[in-house]
Short mmCIF file of C-alpha atoms and ligand atoms in Angstrom, two decimals:
data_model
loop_
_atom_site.label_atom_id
_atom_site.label_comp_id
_atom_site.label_asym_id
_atom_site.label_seq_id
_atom_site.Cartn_x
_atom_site.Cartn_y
_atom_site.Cartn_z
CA UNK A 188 -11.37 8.84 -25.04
CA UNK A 189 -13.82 7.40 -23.12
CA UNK A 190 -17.42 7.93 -22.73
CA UNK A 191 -20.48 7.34 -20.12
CA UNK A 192 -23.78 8.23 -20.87
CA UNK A 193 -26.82 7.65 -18.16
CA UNK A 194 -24.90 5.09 -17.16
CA UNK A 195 -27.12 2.59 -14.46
CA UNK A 196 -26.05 -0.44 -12.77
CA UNK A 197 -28.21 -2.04 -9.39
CA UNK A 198 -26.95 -5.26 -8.39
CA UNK A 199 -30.05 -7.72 -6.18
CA UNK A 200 -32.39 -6.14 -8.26
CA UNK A 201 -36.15 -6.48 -6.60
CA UNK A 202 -34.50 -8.17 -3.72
CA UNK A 203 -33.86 -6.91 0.00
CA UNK A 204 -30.15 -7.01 -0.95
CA UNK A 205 -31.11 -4.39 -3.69
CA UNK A 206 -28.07 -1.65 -4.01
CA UNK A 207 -28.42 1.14 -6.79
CA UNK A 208 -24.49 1.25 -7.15
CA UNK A 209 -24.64 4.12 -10.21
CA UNK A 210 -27.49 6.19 -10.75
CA UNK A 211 -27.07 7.47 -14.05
CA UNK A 212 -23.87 8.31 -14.76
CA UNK A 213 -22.46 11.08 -17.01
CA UNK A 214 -18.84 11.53 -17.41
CA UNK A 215 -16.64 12.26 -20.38
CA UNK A 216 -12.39 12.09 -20.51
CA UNK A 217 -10.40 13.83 -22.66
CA UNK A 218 -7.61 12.17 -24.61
CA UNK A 219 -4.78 12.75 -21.66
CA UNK A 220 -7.23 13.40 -18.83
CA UNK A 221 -5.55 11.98 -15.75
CA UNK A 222 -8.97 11.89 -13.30
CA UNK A 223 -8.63 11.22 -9.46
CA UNK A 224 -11.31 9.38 -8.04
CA UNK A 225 -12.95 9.95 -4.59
CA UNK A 226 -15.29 9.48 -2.36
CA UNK A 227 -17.02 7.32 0.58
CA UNK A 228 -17.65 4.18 1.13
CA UNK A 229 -19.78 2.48 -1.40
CA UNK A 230 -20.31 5.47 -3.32
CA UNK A 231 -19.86 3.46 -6.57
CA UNK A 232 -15.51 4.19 -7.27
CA UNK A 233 -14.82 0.31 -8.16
CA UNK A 234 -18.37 -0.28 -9.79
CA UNK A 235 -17.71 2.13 -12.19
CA UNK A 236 -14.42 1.24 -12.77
CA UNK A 237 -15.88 -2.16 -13.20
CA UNK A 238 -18.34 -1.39 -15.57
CA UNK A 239 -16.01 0.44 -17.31
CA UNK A 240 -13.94 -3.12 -17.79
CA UNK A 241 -16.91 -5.30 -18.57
CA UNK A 242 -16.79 -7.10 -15.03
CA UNK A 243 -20.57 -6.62 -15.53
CA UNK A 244 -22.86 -6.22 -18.08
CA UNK A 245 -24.48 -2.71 -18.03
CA UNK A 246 -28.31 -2.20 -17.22
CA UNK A 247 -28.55 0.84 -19.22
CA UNK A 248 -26.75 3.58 -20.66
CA UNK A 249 -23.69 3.68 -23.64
CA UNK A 250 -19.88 3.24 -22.79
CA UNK A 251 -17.64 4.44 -25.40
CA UNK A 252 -13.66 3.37 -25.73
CA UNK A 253 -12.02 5.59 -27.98
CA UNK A 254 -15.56 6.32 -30.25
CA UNK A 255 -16.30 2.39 -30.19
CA UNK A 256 -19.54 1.92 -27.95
CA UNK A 257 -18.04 -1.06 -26.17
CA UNK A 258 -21.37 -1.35 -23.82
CA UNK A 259 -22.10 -4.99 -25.46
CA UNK A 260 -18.51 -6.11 -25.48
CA UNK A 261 -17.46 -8.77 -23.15
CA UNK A 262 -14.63 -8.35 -20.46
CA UNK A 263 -11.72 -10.13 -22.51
CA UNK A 264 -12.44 -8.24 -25.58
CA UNK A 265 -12.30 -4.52 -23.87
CA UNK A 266 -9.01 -6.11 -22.19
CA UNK A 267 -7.19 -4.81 -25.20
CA UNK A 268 -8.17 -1.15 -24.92
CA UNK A 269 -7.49 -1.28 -21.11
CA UNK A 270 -4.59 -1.35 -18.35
CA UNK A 271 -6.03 -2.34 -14.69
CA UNK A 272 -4.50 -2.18 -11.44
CA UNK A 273 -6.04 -3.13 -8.48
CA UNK A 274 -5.71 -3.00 -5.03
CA UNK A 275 -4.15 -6.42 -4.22
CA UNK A 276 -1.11 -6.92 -5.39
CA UNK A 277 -1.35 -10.48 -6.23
CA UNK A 278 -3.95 -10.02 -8.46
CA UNK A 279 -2.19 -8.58 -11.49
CA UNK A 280 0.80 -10.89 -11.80
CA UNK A 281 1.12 -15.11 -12.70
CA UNK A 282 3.16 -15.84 -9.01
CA UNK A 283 4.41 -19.07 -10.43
CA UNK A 284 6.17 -17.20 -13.99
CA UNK A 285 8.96 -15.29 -14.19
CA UNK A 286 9.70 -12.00 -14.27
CA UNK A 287 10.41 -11.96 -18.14
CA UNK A 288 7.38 -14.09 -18.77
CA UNK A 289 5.07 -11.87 -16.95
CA UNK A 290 6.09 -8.88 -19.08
CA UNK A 291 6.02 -10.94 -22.22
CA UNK A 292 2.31 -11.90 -21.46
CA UNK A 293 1.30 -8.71 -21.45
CA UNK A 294 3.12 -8.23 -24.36
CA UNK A 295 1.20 -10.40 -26.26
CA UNK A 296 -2.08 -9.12 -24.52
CA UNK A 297 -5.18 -8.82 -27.17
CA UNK A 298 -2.96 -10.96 -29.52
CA UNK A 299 -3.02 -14.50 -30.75
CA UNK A 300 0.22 -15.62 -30.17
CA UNK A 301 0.84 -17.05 -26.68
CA UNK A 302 4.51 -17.81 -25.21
CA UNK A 303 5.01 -21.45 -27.12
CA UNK A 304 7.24 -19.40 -29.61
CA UNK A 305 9.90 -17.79 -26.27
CA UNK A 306 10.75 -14.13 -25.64
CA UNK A 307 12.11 -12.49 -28.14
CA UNK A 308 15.75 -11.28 -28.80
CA UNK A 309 14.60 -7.67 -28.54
CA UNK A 310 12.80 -8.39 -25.97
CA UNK A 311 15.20 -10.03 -23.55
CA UNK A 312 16.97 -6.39 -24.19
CA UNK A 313 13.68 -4.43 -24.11
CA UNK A 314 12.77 -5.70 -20.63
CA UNK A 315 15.65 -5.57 -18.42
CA UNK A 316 15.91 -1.80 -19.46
CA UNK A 317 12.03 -1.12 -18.75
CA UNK A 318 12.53 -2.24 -15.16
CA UNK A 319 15.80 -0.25 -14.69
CA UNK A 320 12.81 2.65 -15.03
CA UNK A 321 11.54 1.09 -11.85
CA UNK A 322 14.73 1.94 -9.77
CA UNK A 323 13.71 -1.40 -7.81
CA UNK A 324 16.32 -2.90 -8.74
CA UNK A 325 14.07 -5.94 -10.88
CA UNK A 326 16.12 -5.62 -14.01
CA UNK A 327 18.74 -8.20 -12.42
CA UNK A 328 16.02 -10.91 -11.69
CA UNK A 329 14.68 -11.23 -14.93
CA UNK A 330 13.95 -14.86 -14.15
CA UNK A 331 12.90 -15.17 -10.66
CA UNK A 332 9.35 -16.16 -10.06
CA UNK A 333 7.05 -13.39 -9.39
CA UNK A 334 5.76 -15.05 -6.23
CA UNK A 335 8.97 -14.18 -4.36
CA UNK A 336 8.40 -10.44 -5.18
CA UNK A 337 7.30 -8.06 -2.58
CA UNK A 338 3.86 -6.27 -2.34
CA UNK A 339 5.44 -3.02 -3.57
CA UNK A 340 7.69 -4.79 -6.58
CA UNK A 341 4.57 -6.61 -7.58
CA UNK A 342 2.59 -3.57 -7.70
CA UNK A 343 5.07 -1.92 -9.76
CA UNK A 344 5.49 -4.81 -12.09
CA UNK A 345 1.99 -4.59 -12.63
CA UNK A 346 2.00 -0.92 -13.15
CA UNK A 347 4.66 -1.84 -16.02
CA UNK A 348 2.14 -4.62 -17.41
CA UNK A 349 -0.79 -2.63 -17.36
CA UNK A 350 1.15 0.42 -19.79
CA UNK A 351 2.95 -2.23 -21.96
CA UNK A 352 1.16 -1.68 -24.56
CA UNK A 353 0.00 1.57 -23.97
CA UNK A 354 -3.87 1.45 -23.89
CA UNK A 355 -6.15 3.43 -24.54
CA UNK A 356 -7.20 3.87 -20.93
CA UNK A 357 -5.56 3.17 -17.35
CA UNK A 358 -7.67 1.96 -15.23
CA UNK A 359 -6.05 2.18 -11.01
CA UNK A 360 -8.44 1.41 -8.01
CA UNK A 361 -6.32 2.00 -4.91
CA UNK A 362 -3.54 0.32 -6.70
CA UNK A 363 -1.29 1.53 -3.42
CA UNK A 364 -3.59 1.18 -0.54
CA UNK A 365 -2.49 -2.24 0.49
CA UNK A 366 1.38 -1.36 0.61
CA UNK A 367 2.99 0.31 3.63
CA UNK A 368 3.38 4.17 3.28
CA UNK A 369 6.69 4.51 1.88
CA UNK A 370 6.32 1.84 -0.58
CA UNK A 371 2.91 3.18 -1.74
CA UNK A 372 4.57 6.86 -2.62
CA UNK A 373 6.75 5.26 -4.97
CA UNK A 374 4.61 3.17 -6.60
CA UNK A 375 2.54 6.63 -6.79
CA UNK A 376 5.73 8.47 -7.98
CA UNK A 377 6.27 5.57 -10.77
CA UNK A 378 2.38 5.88 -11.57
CA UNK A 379 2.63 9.60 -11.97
CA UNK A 380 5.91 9.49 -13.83
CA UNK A 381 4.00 6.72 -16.30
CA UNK A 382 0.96 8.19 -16.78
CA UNK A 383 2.73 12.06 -17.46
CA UNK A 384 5.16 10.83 -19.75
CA UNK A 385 3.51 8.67 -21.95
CA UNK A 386 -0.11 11.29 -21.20
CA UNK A 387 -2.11 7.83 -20.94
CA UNK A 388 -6.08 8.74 -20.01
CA UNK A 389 -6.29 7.75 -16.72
CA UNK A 390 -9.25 7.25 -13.92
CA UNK A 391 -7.18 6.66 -10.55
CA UNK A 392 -9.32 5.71 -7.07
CA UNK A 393 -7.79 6.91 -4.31
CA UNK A 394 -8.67 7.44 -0.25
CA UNK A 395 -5.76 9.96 0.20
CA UNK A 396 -7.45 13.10 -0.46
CA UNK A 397 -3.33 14.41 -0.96
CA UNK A 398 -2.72 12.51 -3.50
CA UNK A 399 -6.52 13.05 -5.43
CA UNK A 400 -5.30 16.59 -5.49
CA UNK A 401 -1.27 16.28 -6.15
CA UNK A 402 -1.73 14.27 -9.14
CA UNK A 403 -3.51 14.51 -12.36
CA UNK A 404 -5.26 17.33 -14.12
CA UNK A 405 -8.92 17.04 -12.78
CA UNK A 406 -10.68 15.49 -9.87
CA UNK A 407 -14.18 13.71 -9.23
CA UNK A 408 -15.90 13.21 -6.46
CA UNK A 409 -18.42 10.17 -6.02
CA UNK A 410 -21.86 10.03 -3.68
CA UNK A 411 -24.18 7.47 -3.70
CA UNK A 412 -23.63 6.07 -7.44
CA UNK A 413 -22.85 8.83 -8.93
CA UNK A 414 -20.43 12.01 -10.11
CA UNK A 415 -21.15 14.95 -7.48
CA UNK A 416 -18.47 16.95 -8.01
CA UNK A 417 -16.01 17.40 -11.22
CA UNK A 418 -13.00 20.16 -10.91
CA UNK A 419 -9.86 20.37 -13.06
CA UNK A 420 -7.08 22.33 -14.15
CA UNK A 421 -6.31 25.51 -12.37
CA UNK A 422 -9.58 25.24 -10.34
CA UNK A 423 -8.32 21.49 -9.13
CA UNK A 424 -4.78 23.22 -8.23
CA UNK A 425 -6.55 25.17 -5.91
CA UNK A 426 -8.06 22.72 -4.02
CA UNK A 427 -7.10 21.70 -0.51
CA UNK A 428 -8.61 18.94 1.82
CA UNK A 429 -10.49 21.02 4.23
CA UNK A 430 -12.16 22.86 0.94
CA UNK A 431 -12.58 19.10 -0.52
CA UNK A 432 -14.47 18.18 2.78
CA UNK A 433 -16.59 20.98 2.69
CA UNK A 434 -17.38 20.47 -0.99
CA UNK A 435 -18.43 17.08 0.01
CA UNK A 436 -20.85 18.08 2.18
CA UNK A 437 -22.31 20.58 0.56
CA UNK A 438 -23.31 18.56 -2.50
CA UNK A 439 -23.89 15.60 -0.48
CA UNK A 440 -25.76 16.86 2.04
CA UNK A 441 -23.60 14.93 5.03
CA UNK A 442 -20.31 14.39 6.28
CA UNK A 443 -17.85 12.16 4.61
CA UNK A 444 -18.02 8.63 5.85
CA UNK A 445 -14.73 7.16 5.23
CA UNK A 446 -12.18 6.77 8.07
CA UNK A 447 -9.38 5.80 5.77
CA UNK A 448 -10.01 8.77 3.64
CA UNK A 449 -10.21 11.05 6.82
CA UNK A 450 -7.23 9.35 8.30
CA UNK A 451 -5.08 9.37 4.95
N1 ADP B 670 -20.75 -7.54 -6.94
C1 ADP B 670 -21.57 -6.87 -6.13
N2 ADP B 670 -22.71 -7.42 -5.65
C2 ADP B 670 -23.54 -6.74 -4.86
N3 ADP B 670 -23.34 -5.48 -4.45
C3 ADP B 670 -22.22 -4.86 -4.88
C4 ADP B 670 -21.28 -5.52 -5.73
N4 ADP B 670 -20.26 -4.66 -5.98
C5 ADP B 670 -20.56 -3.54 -5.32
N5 ADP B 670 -21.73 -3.65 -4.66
C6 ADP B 670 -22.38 -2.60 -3.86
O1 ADP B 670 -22.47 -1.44 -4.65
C7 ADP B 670 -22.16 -0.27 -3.89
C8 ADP B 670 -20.97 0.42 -4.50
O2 ADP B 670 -19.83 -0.39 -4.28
P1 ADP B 670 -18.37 -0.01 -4.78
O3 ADP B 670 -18.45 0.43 -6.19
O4 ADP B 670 -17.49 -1.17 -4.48
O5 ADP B 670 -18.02 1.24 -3.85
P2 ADP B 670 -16.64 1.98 -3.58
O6 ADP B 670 -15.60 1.36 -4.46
O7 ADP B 670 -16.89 3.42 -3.90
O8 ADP B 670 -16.34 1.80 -2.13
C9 ADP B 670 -21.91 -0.76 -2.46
O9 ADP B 670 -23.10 -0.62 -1.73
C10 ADP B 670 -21.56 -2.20 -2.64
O10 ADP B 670 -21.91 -2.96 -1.52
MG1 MG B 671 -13.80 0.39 -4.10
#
């Protein structure tokens, strides 16, 4: 489903500022693959991710969406194969529409048609029922503005946005790291529950080391710009954070320098 061959991206090239972010990247999903993300610091998570989504153009090496090399495609046209999530949750969402017209957006995402034609009939029934899913209670505020949301409802909203139209890969860097603990393991739980029932590929960033082993069915580990470690299935069941930490340094040669991930 998606595919990265010697993948390279340095941003300040020749320039004191220079930073190789990825190396030379390798790394192949499955159709289903739900991947956890990991690693320190500037290791390269949210470049990849990012190259992945066309924020920048590639300095070498092939990315392929579903067969289709998308390397030359711009960021708008690999929109269509992709859901995104990032970390702040006002970043996803159009504060100043509604509820409805949020969902309808994405909706139309890819397409032609904008919102000068309204929300459909089936849609007006279609929406209140996907954010019943939710449980947040959203599905009676169909037309409040999105502004007046919380972090977490926001969050989830985008989650919903982001899997409307069920692309061909999910895209989540540290989608819950800037909501408060409770509100980030539901927002997990809904993630989880999305991504298992509908078995959308999935790359997820994550600092909590718990979580990169709880969910999905393989796990990858990220040092200076590039894949260090790659585990899945039963192997990735075993796994616990002390073994995680000592894989880490054993590949990388150091100790893991990332106080939220050490914290989390
Ligand atoms: N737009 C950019 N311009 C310059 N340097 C960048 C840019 N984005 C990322 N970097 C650098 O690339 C490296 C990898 O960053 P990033 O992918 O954000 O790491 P991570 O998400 O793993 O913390 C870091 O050294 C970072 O400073
Ligand atoms: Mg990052």
């Amino acid at each position: 489903m998606l595919k990265l061959t010697n993948v390279k991206k340095t941003f300040n090239p020749g320039s004191v500022n220079e930073k190789r972010a990825l190396t030379g990247v390798n790394l192949e999903l499955e159709e289903g693959d739900f991947v956890t993300v990991i690693g320190g610091n500037g290791a390269g998570k949210s470049t990849l991710l990012n190259m992945v989504s066309g924020v920048y153009p590639l300095d070498s090496g092939v990315i392929e969406l579903g067969g289709v090399d998308v390397s030359r495609l711009s960021e708008p046209a690999r929109a269509k194969y992709l859901g995104r999530v990032f970390q702040d949750p006002m970043m996803g969402t159009a504060a100043d529409m509604q509820i409805d017209e949020n969902l309808a957006l994405a909706r139309r995402r890819g397409k032609h048609r904008g919102l000068a034609w309204g929300i459909s009939a089936a849609e007006k029934k279609e929406y209140p029922e996907l954010l019943a899913t939710l449980g947040l209670g959203l599905e009676t505020r169909m037309t409040a503005k999105v502004g007046l949301l919380s972090g977490g409802q926001r969050q989830a909203l985008t989650l919903l946005m982001a899997t409307l139209t069920n692309p061909k890969l999910l895209l989540l860097d540290e989608h819950t790291a800037a909501l408060d603990p409770k509100t980030a393991a539901k927002v997990l739980e809904l993630t989880d529950k999305i991504v298992s029932e509908r078995g959308l590929t999935t790359l997820m960033v994550t600092h909590n080391m718990n979580d990169a082993i709880r969910l999905g069915n393989r796990l990858i580990m990220m040092h200076n710009g590039n894949v260090i470690y790659d585990v899945r299935s039963e192997e990735k069941k075993r796994l616990t954070v002390s073994g995680l930490l000592q894989k880490f340094e054993e590949v990388s040669g150091g100790e893991l320098a990332n106080d939220r991930m050490l914290l989390s």
